mmCIF file with all atom_site columns, C-alpha atoms in Angstrom:
data_model
loop_
_atom_site.group_PDB
_atom_site.id
_atom_site.type_symbol
_atom_site.label_atom_id
_atom_site.label_alt_id
_atom_site.label_comp_id
_atom_site.label_asym_id
_atom_site.label_entity_id
_atom_site.label_seq_id
_atom_site.pdbx_PDB_ins_code
_atom_site.Cartn_x
_atom_site.Cartn_y
_atom_site.Cartn_z
_atom_site.occupancy
_atom_site.B_iso_or_equiv
_atom_site.pdbx_formal_charge
_atom_site.auth_seq_id
_atom_site.auth_comp_id
_atom_site.auth_asym_id
_atom_site.auth_atom_id
_atom_site.pdbx_PDB_model_num
ATOM 1   C CA . MET A 1 1   ? 12.468  -14.615 19.627  1.00 69.00 ? 13  MET A CA 1
ATOM 2   C CA . PRO A 1 2   ? 12.239  -11.042 21.523  1.00 75.00 ? 14  PRO A CA 1
ATOM 3   C CA . PHE A 1 3   ? 8.995   -10.560 22.829  1.00 83.00 ? 15  PHE A CA 1
ATOM 4   C CA . ASN A 1 4   ? 7.937   -6.765  23.814  1.00 86.00 ? 16  ASN A CA 1
ATOM 5   C CA . LEU A 1 5   ? 4.989   -4.381  22.852  1.00 89.00 ? 17  LEU A CA 1
ATOM 6   C CA . PRO A 1 6   ? 5.582   -3.334  19.178  1.00 86.00 ? 18  PRO A CA 1
ATOM 7   C CA . ILE A 1 7   ? 6.093   -7.185  18.482  1.00 89.00 ? 19  ILE A CA 1
ATOM 8   C CA . ALA A 1 8   ? 2.593   -7.956  20.552  1.00 91.00 ? 20  ALA A CA 1
ATOM 9   C CA . LEU A 1 9   ? 1.304   -5.485  18.014  1.00 91.00 ? 21  LEU A CA 1
ATOM 10  C CA . THR A 1 10  ? 2.467   -6.776  15.150  1.00 91.00 ? 22  THR A CA 1
ATOM 11  C CA . TRP A 1 11  ? 1.254   -10.265 16.388  1.00 92.00 ? 23  TRP A CA 1
ATOM 12  C CA . LEU A 1 12  ? -2.064  -8.516  16.792  1.00 92.00 ? 24  LEU A CA 1
ATOM 13  C CA . ARG A 1 13  ? -2.342  -7.294  13.314  1.00 92.00 ? 25  ARG A CA 1
ATOM 14  C CA . VAL A 1 14  ? -1.248  -11.297 12.309  1.00 93.00 ? 26  VAL A CA 1
ATOM 15  C CA . ALA A 1 15  ? -4.193  -12.336 14.683  1.00 94.00 ? 27  ALA A CA 1
ATOM 16  C CA . ALA A 1 16  ? -6.550  -9.754  13.061  1.00 94.00 ? 28  ALA A CA 1
ATOM 17  C CA . ILE A 1 17  ? -6.343  -11.642 9.352   1.00 95.00 ? 29  ILE A CA 1
ATOM 18  C CA . PRO A 1 18  ? -8.652  -14.741 10.207  1.00 96.00 ? 30  PRO A CA 1
ATOM 19  C CA . LEU A 1 19  ? -11.237 -12.483 12.286  1.00 96.00 ? 31  LEU A CA 1
ATOM 20  C CA . LEU A 1 20  ? -11.175 -10.275 9.268   1.00 95.00 ? 32  LEU A CA 1
ATOM 21  C CA . VAL A 1 21  ? -12.133 -13.280 6.911   1.00 95.00 ? 33  VAL A CA 1
ATOM 22  C CA . THR A 1 22  ? -14.350 -14.776 9.369   1.00 96.00 ? 34  THR A CA 1
ATOM 23  C CA . ILE A 1 23  ? -16.301 -11.772 9.539   1.00 96.00 ? 35  ILE A CA 1
ATOM 24  C CA . PHE A 1 24  ? -17.999 -12.420 5.796   1.00 94.00 ? 36  PHE A CA 1
ATOM 25  C CA . TYR A 1 25  ? -18.692 -16.140 6.787   1.00 93.00 ? 37  TYR A CA 1
ATOM 26  C CA . LEU A 1 26  ? -20.980 -15.115 9.836   1.00 95.00 ? 38  LEU A CA 1
ATOM 27  C CA . PRO A 1 27  ? -24.540 -16.174 9.234   1.00 95.00 ? 39  PRO A CA 1
ATOM 28  C CA . ALA A 1 28  ? -26.937 -13.442 8.348   1.00 93.00 ? 40  ALA A CA 1
ATOM 29  C CA . SER A 1 29  ? -28.908 -13.785 11.503  1.00 95.00 ? 41  SER A CA 1
ATOM 30  C CA . TRP A 1 30  ? -25.546 -12.808 13.287  1.00 96.00 ? 42  TRP A CA 1
ATOM 31  C CA . LEU A 1 31  ? -24.859 -10.160 11.311  1.00 96.00 ? 43  LEU A CA 1
ATOM 32  C CA . SER A 1 32  ? -26.293 -8.048  8.613   1.00 95.00 ? 44  SER A CA 1
ATOM 33  C CA . MET A 1 33  ? -23.901 -7.063  5.546   1.00 95.00 ? 45  MET A CA 1
ATOM 34  C CA . PRO A 1 34  ? -23.935 -3.444  6.206   1.00 95.00 ? 46  PRO A CA 1
ATOM 35  C CA . GLU A 1 35  ? -22.909 -4.794  10.022  1.00 96.00 ? 47  GLU A CA 1
ATOM 36  C CA . LYS A 1 36  ? -20.443 -7.303  8.483   1.00 96.00 ? 48  LYS A CA 1
ATOM 37  C CA . ASN A 1 37  ? -18.922 -4.200  6.313   1.00 96.00 ? 49  ASN A CA 1
ATOM 38  C CA . ALA A 1 38  ? -18.751 -2.065  9.417   1.00 96.00 ? 50  ALA A CA 1
ATOM 39  C CA . LEU A 1 39  ? -17.065 -4.297  11.398  1.00 97.00 ? 51  LEU A CA 1
ATOM 40  C CA . ALA A 1 40  ? -14.319 -5.366  9.012   1.00 97.00 ? 52  ALA A CA 1
ATOM 41  C CA . THR A 1 41  ? -13.923 -1.711  8.498   1.00 97.00 ? 53  THR A CA 1
ATOM 42  C CA . ALA A 1 42  ? -13.136 -0.815  12.074  1.00 96.00 ? 54  ALA A CA 1
ATOM 43  C CA . LEU A 1 43  ? -10.672 -4.094  12.426  1.00 96.00 ? 55  LEU A CA 1
ATOM 44  C CA . PHE A 1 44  ? -8.732  -3.492  9.300   1.00 96.00 ? 56  PHE A CA 1
ATOM 45  C CA . ILE A 1 45  ? -8.066  0.388   10.548  1.00 95.00 ? 57  ILE A CA 1
ATOM 46  C CA . PHE A 1 46  ? -7.408  -1.002  13.855  1.00 94.00 ? 58  PHE A CA 1
ATOM 47  C CA . ALA A 1 47  ? -4.367  -2.974  11.985  1.00 93.00 ? 59  ALA A CA 1
ATOM 48  C CA . ALA A 1 48  ? -3.307  -0.214  9.679   1.00 91.00 ? 60  ALA A CA 1
ATOM 49  C CA . VAL A 1 49  ? -3.180  1.773   13.026  1.00 92.00 ? 61  VAL A CA 1
ATOM 50  C CA . THR A 1 50  ? -0.789  -0.864  14.895  1.00 91.00 ? 62  THR A CA 1
ATOM 51  C CA . ASP A 1 51  ? 1.238   -0.860  11.931  1.00 86.00 ? 63  ASP A CA 1
ATOM 52  C CA . TRP A 1 52  ? 2.233   2.822   12.461  1.00 86.00 ? 64  TRP A CA 1
ATOM 53  C CA . LEU A 1 53  ? 2.116   1.918   16.301  1.00 90.00 ? 65  LEU A CA 1
ATOM 54  C CA . ASP A 1 54  ? 4.265   -0.727  16.472  1.00 88.00 ? 66  ASP A CA 1
ATOM 55  C CA . GLY A 1 55  ? 7.107   1.103   14.485  1.00 83.00 ? 67  GLY A CA 1
ATOM 56  C CA . TYR A 1 56  ? 6.611   4.114   16.154  1.00 87.00 ? 68  TYR A CA 1
ATOM 57  C CA . LEU A 1 57  ? 7.264   2.322   19.791  1.00 88.00 ? 69  LEU A CA 1
ATOM 58  C CA . ALA A 1 58  ? 9.867   0.198   18.683  1.00 86.00 ? 70  ALA A CA 1
ATOM 59  C CA . ARG A 1 59  ? 12.059  3.817   17.727  1.00 87.00 ? 71  ARG A CA 1
ATOM 60  C CA . ARG A 1 60  ? 10.409  5.235   20.734  1.00 90.00 ? 72  ARG A CA 1
ATOM 61  C CA . MET A 1 61  ? 11.192  2.629   23.365  1.00 87.00 ? 73  MET A CA 1
ATOM 62  C CA . LYS A 1 62  ? 14.322  1.357   21.736  1.00 86.00 ? 74  LYS A CA 1
ATOM 63  C CA . GLN A 1 63  ? 12.950  -1.958  21.238  1.00 85.00 ? 75  GLN A CA 1
ATOM 64  C CA . GLU A 1 64  ? 13.588  -2.220  17.512  1.00 82.00 ? 76  GLU A CA 1
ATOM 65  C CA . SER A 1 65  ? 14.799  -5.939  16.678  1.00 84.00 ? 77  SER A CA 1
ATOM 66  C CA . ALA A 1 66  ? 15.549  -7.904  13.750  1.00 81.00 ? 78  ALA A CA 1
ATOM 67  C CA . PHE A 1 67  ? 12.992  -10.162 14.261  1.00 85.00 ? 79  PHE A CA 1
ATOM 68  C CA . GLY A 1 68  ? 10.297  -7.097  14.407  1.00 82.00 ? 80  GLY A CA 1
ATOM 69  C CA . GLN A 1 69  ? 11.731  -5.820  11.438  1.00 81.00 ? 81  GLN A CA 1
ATOM 70  C CA . PHE A 1 70  ? 11.206  -9.088  9.527   1.00 84.00 ? 82  PHE A CA 1
ATOM 71  C CA . LEU A 1 71  ? 7.577   -9.785  11.113  1.00 85.00 ? 83  LEU A CA 1
ATOM 72  C CA . ASP A 1 72  ? 6.548   -6.248  10.742  1.00 86.00 ? 84  ASP A CA 1
ATOM 73  C CA . PRO A 1 73  ? 6.262   -6.279  6.730   1.00 84.00 ? 85  PRO A CA 1
ATOM 74  C CA . VAL A 1 74  ? 5.224   -9.947  6.212   1.00 89.00 ? 86  VAL A CA 1
ATOM 75  C CA . ALA A 1 75  ? 1.876   -8.989  8.670   1.00 91.00 ? 87  ALA A CA 1
ATOM 76  C CA . ASP A 1 76  ? 1.089   -5.983  6.093   1.00 89.00 ? 88  ASP A CA 1
ATOM 77  C CA . LYS A 1 77  ? 1.608   -8.151  3.393   1.00 91.00 ? 89  LYS A CA 1
ATOM 78  C CA . LEU A 1 78  ? -0.522  -10.785 4.895   1.00 93.00 ? 90  LEU A CA 1
ATOM 79  C CA . ILE A 1 79  ? -3.385  -8.644  6.058   1.00 94.00 ? 91  ILE A CA 1
ATOM 80  C CA . VAL A 1 80  ? -3.561  -6.681  3.090   1.00 94.00 ? 92  VAL A CA 1
ATOM 81  C CA . ALA A 1 81  ? -3.333  -10.049 0.629   1.00 95.00 ? 93  ALA A CA 1
ATOM 82  C CA . ALA A 1 82  ? -6.275  -11.426 2.780   1.00 96.00 ? 94  ALA A CA 1
ATOM 83  C CA . ALA A 1 83  ? -8.412  -8.230  2.415   1.00 96.00 ? 95  ALA A CA 1
ATOM 84  C CA . LEU A 1 84  ? -7.975  -8.301  -1.055  1.00 97.00 ? 96  LEU A CA 1
ATOM 85  C CA . LEU A 1 85  ? -8.993  -11.934 -1.669  1.00 96.00 ? 97  LEU A CA 1
ATOM 86  C CA . VAL A 1 86  ? -12.072 -11.551 0.444   1.00 96.00 ? 98  VAL A CA 1
ATOM 87  C CA . LEU A 1 87  ? -12.702 -8.153  -1.518  1.00 97.00 ? 99  LEU A CA 1
ATOM 88  C CA . LEU A 1 88  ? -12.149 -10.174 -5.198  1.00 96.00 ? 100 LEU A CA 1
ATOM 89  C CA . ASN A 1 89  ? -14.606 -12.777 -3.425  1.00 95.00 ? 101 ASN A CA 1
ATOM 90  C CA . MET A 1 90  ? -17.175 -10.012 -3.085  1.00 95.00 ? 102 MET A CA 1
ATOM 91  C CA . ASP A 1 91  ? -16.594 -8.665  -6.542  1.00 96.00 ? 103 ASP A CA 1
ATOM 92  C CA . ARG A 1 92  ? -15.073 -5.194  -4.634  1.00 96.00 ? 104 ARG A CA 1
ATOM 93  C CA . VAL A 1 93  ? -11.951 -5.393  -6.310  1.00 96.00 ? 105 VAL A CA 1
ATOM 94  C CA . GLN A 1 94  ? -10.898 -5.961  -10.115 1.00 96.00 ? 106 GLN A CA 1
ATOM 95  C CA . VAL A 1 95  ? -8.442  -9.167  -10.530 1.00 97.00 ? 107 VAL A CA 1
ATOM 96  C CA . TRP A 1 96  ? -6.029  -7.175  -12.032 1.00 96.00 ? 108 TRP A CA 1
ATOM 97  C CA . VAL A 1 97  ? -5.756  -5.177  -8.980  1.00 96.00 ? 109 VAL A CA 1
ATOM 98  C CA . ALA A 1 98  ? -5.554  -8.234  -6.730  1.00 96.00 ? 110 ALA A CA 1
ATOM 99  C CA . LEU A 1 99  ? -2.916  -9.832  -9.202  1.00 96.00 ? 111 LEU A CA 1
ATOM 100 C CA . VAL A 1 100 ? -1.032  -6.406  -9.328  1.00 96.00 ? 112 VAL A CA 1
ATOM 101 C CA . ILE A 1 101 ? -0.498  -6.196  -5.489  1.00 96.00 ? 113 ILE A CA 1
ATOM 102 C CA . ILE A 1 102 ? 0.141   -9.563  -4.462  1.00 96.00 ? 114 ILE A CA 1
ATOM 103 C CA . GLY A 1 103 ? 2.124   -10.569 -7.586  1.00 95.00 ? 115 GLY A CA 1
ATOM 104 C CA . ARG A 1 104 ? 4.157   -7.653  -6.331  1.00 93.00 ? 116 ARG A CA 1
ATOM 105 C CA . GLU A 1 105 ? 4.685   -8.258  -2.820  1.00 91.00 ? 117 GLU A CA 1
ATOM 106 C CA . ILE A 1 106 ? 5.780   -12.025 -3.842  1.00 93.00 ? 118 ILE A CA 1
ATOM 107 C CA . THR A 1 107 ? 8.151   -10.784 -6.295  1.00 90.00 ? 119 THR A CA 1
ATOM 108 C CA . ILE A 1 108 ? 9.969   -8.278  -4.320  1.00 87.00 ? 120 ILE A CA 1
ATOM 109 C CA . SER A 1 109 ? 10.266  -10.614 -1.010  1.00 86.00 ? 121 SER A CA 1
ATOM 110 C CA . ALA A 1 110 ? 11.964  -12.919 -3.293  1.00 87.00 ? 122 ALA A CA 1
ATOM 111 C CA . LEU A 1 111 ? 14.395  -10.408 -5.043  1.00 85.00 ? 123 LEU A CA 1
ATOM 112 C CA . ARG A 1 112 ? 14.929  -8.977  -1.204  1.00 82.00 ? 124 ARG A CA 1
ATOM 113 C CA . GLU A 1 113 ? 15.873  -12.799 -0.094  1.00 85.00 ? 125 GLU A CA 1
ATOM 114 C CA . TRP A 1 114 ? 18.263  -13.144 -3.336  1.00 83.00 ? 126 TRP A CA 1
ATOM 115 C CA . MET A 1 115 ? 19.488  -9.884  -2.947  1.00 82.00 ? 127 MET A CA 1
ATOM 116 C CA . ALA A 1 116 ? 20.776  -10.618 0.668   1.00 82.00 ? 128 ALA A CA 1
ATOM 117 C CA . GLN A 1 117 ? 22.070  -14.156 -0.046  1.00 82.00 ? 129 GLN A CA 1
ATOM 118 C CA . VAL A 1 118 ? 24.513  -12.270 -2.751  1.00 79.00 ? 130 VAL A CA 1
ATOM 119 C CA . GLY A 1 119 ? 25.270  -9.882  -0.559  1.00 76.00 ? 131 GLY A CA 1
ATOM 120 C CA . ALA A 1 120 ? 23.581  -6.646  -1.947  1.00 69.00 ? 132 ALA A CA 1
ATOM 121 C CA . SER A 1 121 ? 20.547  -6.556  0.518   1.00 69.00 ? 133 SER A CA 1
ATOM 122 C CA . LYS A 1 122 ? 21.410  -2.398  0.982   1.00 74.00 ? 134 LYS A CA 1
ATOM 123 C CA . SER A 1 123 ? 20.545  -2.153  -2.539  1.00 68.00 ? 135 SER A CA 1
ATOM 124 C CA . VAL A 1 124 ? 17.205  -2.826  -2.176  1.00 69.00 ? 136 VAL A CA 1
ATOM 125 C CA . ALA A 1 125 ? 16.326  -1.803  1.096   1.00 68.00 ? 137 ALA A CA 1
ATOM 126 C CA . VAL A 1 126 ? 12.970  -0.227  2.040   1.00 72.00 ? 138 VAL A CA 1
ATOM 127 C CA . HIS A 1 127 ? 12.426  3.310   0.510   1.00 69.00 ? 139 HIS A CA 1
ATOM 128 C CA . MET A 1 128 ? 10.311  5.936   0.599   1.00 83.00 ? 140 MET A CA 1
ATOM 129 C CA . VAL A 1 129 ? 8.068   4.825   -2.504  1.00 83.00 ? 141 VAL A CA 1
ATOM 130 C CA . GLY A 1 130 ? 7.378   1.435   -0.697  1.00 81.00 ? 142 GLY A CA 1
ATOM 131 C CA . LYS A 1 131 ? 6.059   3.073   2.101   1.00 84.00 ? 143 LYS A CA 1
ATOM 132 C CA . LEU A 1 132 ? 3.765   5.141   -0.195  1.00 88.00 ? 144 LEU A CA 1
ATOM 133 C CA . LYS A 1 133 ? 2.754   1.940   -1.809  1.00 88.00 ? 145 LYS A CA 1
ATOM 134 C CA . THR A 1 134 ? 1.527   0.873   1.856   1.00 87.00 ? 146 THR A CA 1
ATOM 135 C CA . THR A 1 135 ? 0.129   3.517   2.818   1.00 89.00 ? 147 THR A CA 1
ATOM 136 C CA . ALA A 1 136 ? -2.343  4.018   -0.212  1.00 90.00 ? 148 ALA A CA 1
ATOM 137 C CA . GLN A 1 137 ? -3.237  -0.069  0.044   1.00 93.00 ? 149 GLN A CA 1
ATOM 138 C CA . LEU A 1 138 ? -3.996  0.347   3.778   1.00 91.00 ? 150 LEU A CA 1
ATOM 139 C CA . VAL A 1 139 ? -5.906  3.793   3.216   1.00 92.00 ? 151 VAL A CA 1
ATOM 140 C CA . ALA A 1 140 ? -7.926  2.397   0.110   1.00 95.00 ? 152 ALA A CA 1
ATOM 141 C CA . ILE A 1 141 ? -8.821  -0.961  1.490   1.00 96.00 ? 153 ILE A CA 1
ATOM 142 C CA . PRO A 1 142 ? -11.205 0.091   4.345   1.00 96.00 ? 154 PRO A CA 1
ATOM 143 C CA . PHE A 1 143 ? -13.353 2.236   1.808   1.00 96.00 ? 155 PHE A CA 1
ATOM 144 C CA . LEU A 1 144 ? -13.855 -0.982  -0.250  1.00 97.00 ? 156 LEU A CA 1
ATOM 145 C CA . LEU A 1 145 ? -14.579 -3.254  3.129   1.00 97.00 ? 157 LEU A CA 1
ATOM 146 C CA . PHE A 1 146 ? -17.029 -0.501  4.023   1.00 95.00 ? 158 PHE A CA 1
ATOM 147 C CA . ASP A 1 147 ? -18.999 -0.312  0.852   1.00 89.00 ? 159 ASP A CA 1
ATOM 148 C CA . GLY A 1 148 ? -21.483 2.213   1.881   1.00 84.00 ? 160 GLY A CA 1
ATOM 149 C CA . THR A 1 149 ? -22.303 5.667   1.787   1.00 81.00 ? 161 THR A CA 1
ATOM 150 C CA . LEU A 1 150 ? -20.376 8.137   3.547   1.00 81.00 ? 162 LEU A CA 1
ATOM 151 C CA . PHE A 1 151 ? -22.130 11.643  4.718   1.00 83.00 ? 163 PHE A CA 1
ATOM 152 C CA . GLY A 1 152 ? -25.126 10.461  3.403   1.00 83.00 ? 164 GLY A CA 1
ATOM 153 C CA . TRP A 1 153 ? -24.239 10.849  -0.342  1.00 85.00 ? 165 TRP A CA 1
ATOM 154 C CA . LEU A 1 154 ? -20.874 9.891   -0.830  1.00 87.00 ? 166 LEU A CA 1
ATOM 155 C CA . SER A 1 155 ? -20.015 6.199   -2.052  1.00 91.00 ? 167 SER A CA 1
ATOM 156 C CA . ALA A 1 156 ? -17.210 4.497   0.023   1.00 92.00 ? 168 ALA A CA 1
ATOM 157 C CA . ALA A 1 157 ? -16.924 1.609   -2.907  1.00 93.00 ? 169 ALA A CA 1
ATOM 158 C CA . LEU A 1 158 ? -16.493 4.681   -5.545  1.00 94.00 ? 170 LEU A CA 1
ATOM 159 C CA . ILE A 1 159 ? -13.773 6.369   -3.129  1.00 94.00 ? 171 ILE A CA 1
ATOM 160 C CA . GLY A 1 160 ? -12.032 2.820   -2.396  1.00 94.00 ? 172 GLY A CA 1
ATOM 161 C CA . THR A 1 161 ? -11.728 1.749   -6.106  1.00 95.00 ? 173 THR A CA 1
ATOM 162 C CA . TRP A 1 162 ? -10.138 5.252   -7.270  1.00 95.00 ? 174 TRP A CA 1
ATOM 163 C CA . LEU A 1 163 ? -7.673  4.867   -4.363  1.00 95.00 ? 175 LEU A CA 1
ATOM 164 C CA . ILE A 1 164 ? -6.958  0.991   -5.123  1.00 96.00 ? 176 ILE A CA 1
ATOM 165 C CA . TRP A 1 165 ? -6.115  1.562   -8.860  1.00 96.00 ? 177 TRP A CA 1
ATOM 166 C CA . VAL A 1 166 ? -3.730  4.672   -7.028  1.00 94.00 ? 178 VAL A CA 1
ATOM 167 C CA . ALA A 1 167 ? -2.116  2.071   -4.479  1.00 94.00 ? 179 ALA A CA 1
ATOM 168 C CA . ALA A 1 168 ? -1.835  -0.461  -7.978  1.00 95.00 ? 180 ALA A CA 1
ATOM 169 C CA . PHE A 1 169 ? -0.058  2.458   -9.601  1.00 95.00 ? 181 PHE A CA 1
ATOM 170 C CA . LEU A 1 170 ? 2.353   2.910   -6.458  1.00 93.00 ? 182 LEU A CA 1
ATOM 171 C CA . THR A 1 171 ? 2.508   -0.586  -6.139  1.00 92.00 ? 183 THR A CA 1
ATOM 172 C CA . LEU A 1 172 ? 3.681   -1.232  -9.892  1.00 93.00 ? 184 LEU A CA 1
ATOM 173 C CA . TRP A 1 173 ? 6.184   2.198   -9.271  1.00 92.00 ? 185 TRP A CA 1
ATOM 174 C CA . SER A 1 174 ? 7.492   0.687   -6.026  1.00 89.00 ? 186 SER A CA 1
ATOM 175 C CA . MET A 1 175 ? 8.007   -2.688  -7.835  1.00 90.00 ? 187 MET A CA 1
ATOM 176 C CA . PHE A 1 176 ? 9.856   -1.527  -10.761 1.00 90.00 ? 188 PHE A CA 1
ATOM 177 C CA . TYR A 1 177 ? 11.910  0.657   -8.596  1.00 88.00 ? 189 TYR A CA 1
ATOM 178 C CA . TYR A 1 178 ? 13.517  -1.631  -6.246  1.00 84.00 ? 190 TYR A CA 1
ATOM 179 C CA . LEU A 1 179 ? 14.052  -4.276  -9.885  1.00 88.00 ? 191 LEU A CA 1
ATOM 180 C CA . GLN A 1 180 ? 15.979  -0.868  -11.227 1.00 87.00 ? 192 GLN A CA 1
ATOM 181 C CA . LYS A 1 181 ? 18.088  -1.123  -7.886  1.00 82.00 ? 193 LYS A CA 1
ATOM 182 C CA . ALA A 1 182 ? 18.436  -4.885  -8.256  1.00 82.00 ? 194 ALA A CA 1
ATOM 183 C CA . LEU A 1 183 ? 19.393  -4.642  -12.424 1.00 84.00 ? 195 LEU A CA 1
ATOM 184 C CA . PRO A 1 184 ? 23.100  -4.801  -11.815 1.00 81.00 ? 196 PRO A CA 1
ATOM 185 C CA . GLN A 1 185 ? 22.889  -7.848  -9.680  1.00 80.00 ? 197 GLN A CA 1
ATOM 186 C CA . LEU A 1 186 ? 20.387  -9.439  -11.965 1.00 76.00 ? 198 LEU A CA 1
ATOM 187 C CA . LEU A 1 187 ? 22.630  -8.843  -14.965 1.00 81.00 ? 199 LEU A CA 1
ATOM 188 C CA . GLY A 1 188 ? 25.698  -10.124 -13.224 1.00 77.00 ? 200 GLY A CA 1
ATOM 189 C CA . LYS A 1 189 ? 27.288  -6.701  -13.012 1.00 66.00 ? 201 LYS A CA 1
ATOM 190 C CA . SER A 1 190 ? 28.672  -5.265  -9.646  1.00 56.00 ? 202 SER A CA 1
ATOM 191 C CA . GLU A 1 191 ? 27.860  -1.743  -9.208  1.00 50.00 ? 203 GLU A CA 1
#
């Protein structure tokens, strides 16, 4: 397993997951709910920035590796799933949104594994719609975690709800895109 700065940043994102969850279980005497919200938001934004930064540095420093290409999307999926479960527990996100996003990740991960086994992994390689889906999720979740007022009047929860619905739509769109690309293999036909 290679170890370099981009992979270290990805591991930081993985390490942020239990911290993100733990914040909301700290006693109220340690942190008020607005303080927990702000801390969780800052931690999630840090993780989202490392998602961009680790890829950028890997390309820039010519340190791309198969392990890094494996770990990066796993870290993304884990932190998004953890944040969604925390938000679901606090009733800040709808069950259908969490099911769509987490269900898609499981489905496409399994599809990619199967497509690799049949030698057709290129047909389900990462596409722009998948990147848009990830970006939408990484932008929506901090608003839902913050759950306060912005600029004295703007509801972060309302903005986050609208953005997570957009993210859920993009999540479904990307799932159908990848399934359509894999359809010939799924039906037992070669392209």
